[in-house]
Amino acid sequence: MNPRRDLRNNRVALFDGIEEGGIRASSSYSSHEIDEHDNEGAIDGLQDRVNLLKRLSGDINEEVENHNRMLDRMGNDMDASRGVLSGTMDKFKMVFETKSSRRMFSLVASFFVIFLIIYYLTR
C-alpha cells in the first residue's frame, strides 16, 4: 500500500468530524440543541484521538532513539576504521622510507604486472 495514502486516511480518521470552530453539529440539530449524550460521545471520540496521538508520538520517539543509537554505533565504527587506516598508512610510509623497501616494492609490482599480462594473454 501507499504510505502517503495510509497517512492521509489516518489523518482523515483522526480529525473526522472536527472543524476549525469545534465539533460539527449534525444537520438535524442546531449548535444549541446538542445534548449531554452527544457531548459525551464527542469527548470519548476526542479522548480516543488523543490516545492515538499519544501512541503515535511514543512510537516516533522510540524510532528516533533507535536511529540515534544506530548512528552512534556507525560513528564509533567509522572512528575505529579511521584508526586502523591511519595505522596502515603509517606502516606503508615506513616501508617506503628505506631504499631497499622501495626496490622490494618495485620488484613485487613488476611481478604482479607480468602476472596480469600473462593471465590476459593465456585467457
PDB file of C-alpha atoms in Angstrom, residues 1-14:
ATOM      1  CA  MET A   1       0.000   0.000   0.000  1.00  0.00           C
ATOM      2  CA  ASN A   2       0.963   3.587  -0.471  1.00  0.00           C
ATOM      3  CA  PRO A   3       2.331   5.076   2.788  1.00  0.00           C
ATOM      4  CA  ARG A   4       1.109   8.567   1.869  1.00  0.00           C
ATOM      5  CA  ARG A   5      -2.403   7.275   1.307  1.00  0.00           C
ATOM      6  CA  ASP A   6      -2.297   5.453   4.644  1.00  0.00           C
ATOM      7  CA  LEU A   7      -1.124   8.626   6.372  1.00  0.00           C
ATOM      8  CA  ARG A   8      -3.891  10.605   4.716  1.00  0.00           C
ATOM      9  CA  ASN A   9      -6.508   8.009   5.697  1.00  0.00           C
ATOM     10  CA  ASN A  10      -5.221   8.046   9.287  1.00  0.00           C
ATOM     11  CA  ARG A  11      -5.359  11.820   9.314  1.00  0.00           C
ATOM     12  CA  VAL A  12      -8.908  11.841   7.941  1.00  0.00           C
ATOM     13  CA  ALA A  13      -9.963   9.233  10.513  1.00  0.00           C
ATOM     14  CA  LEU A  14      -8.246  11.172  13.274  1.00  0.00           C
TER      15      LEU A  14
END
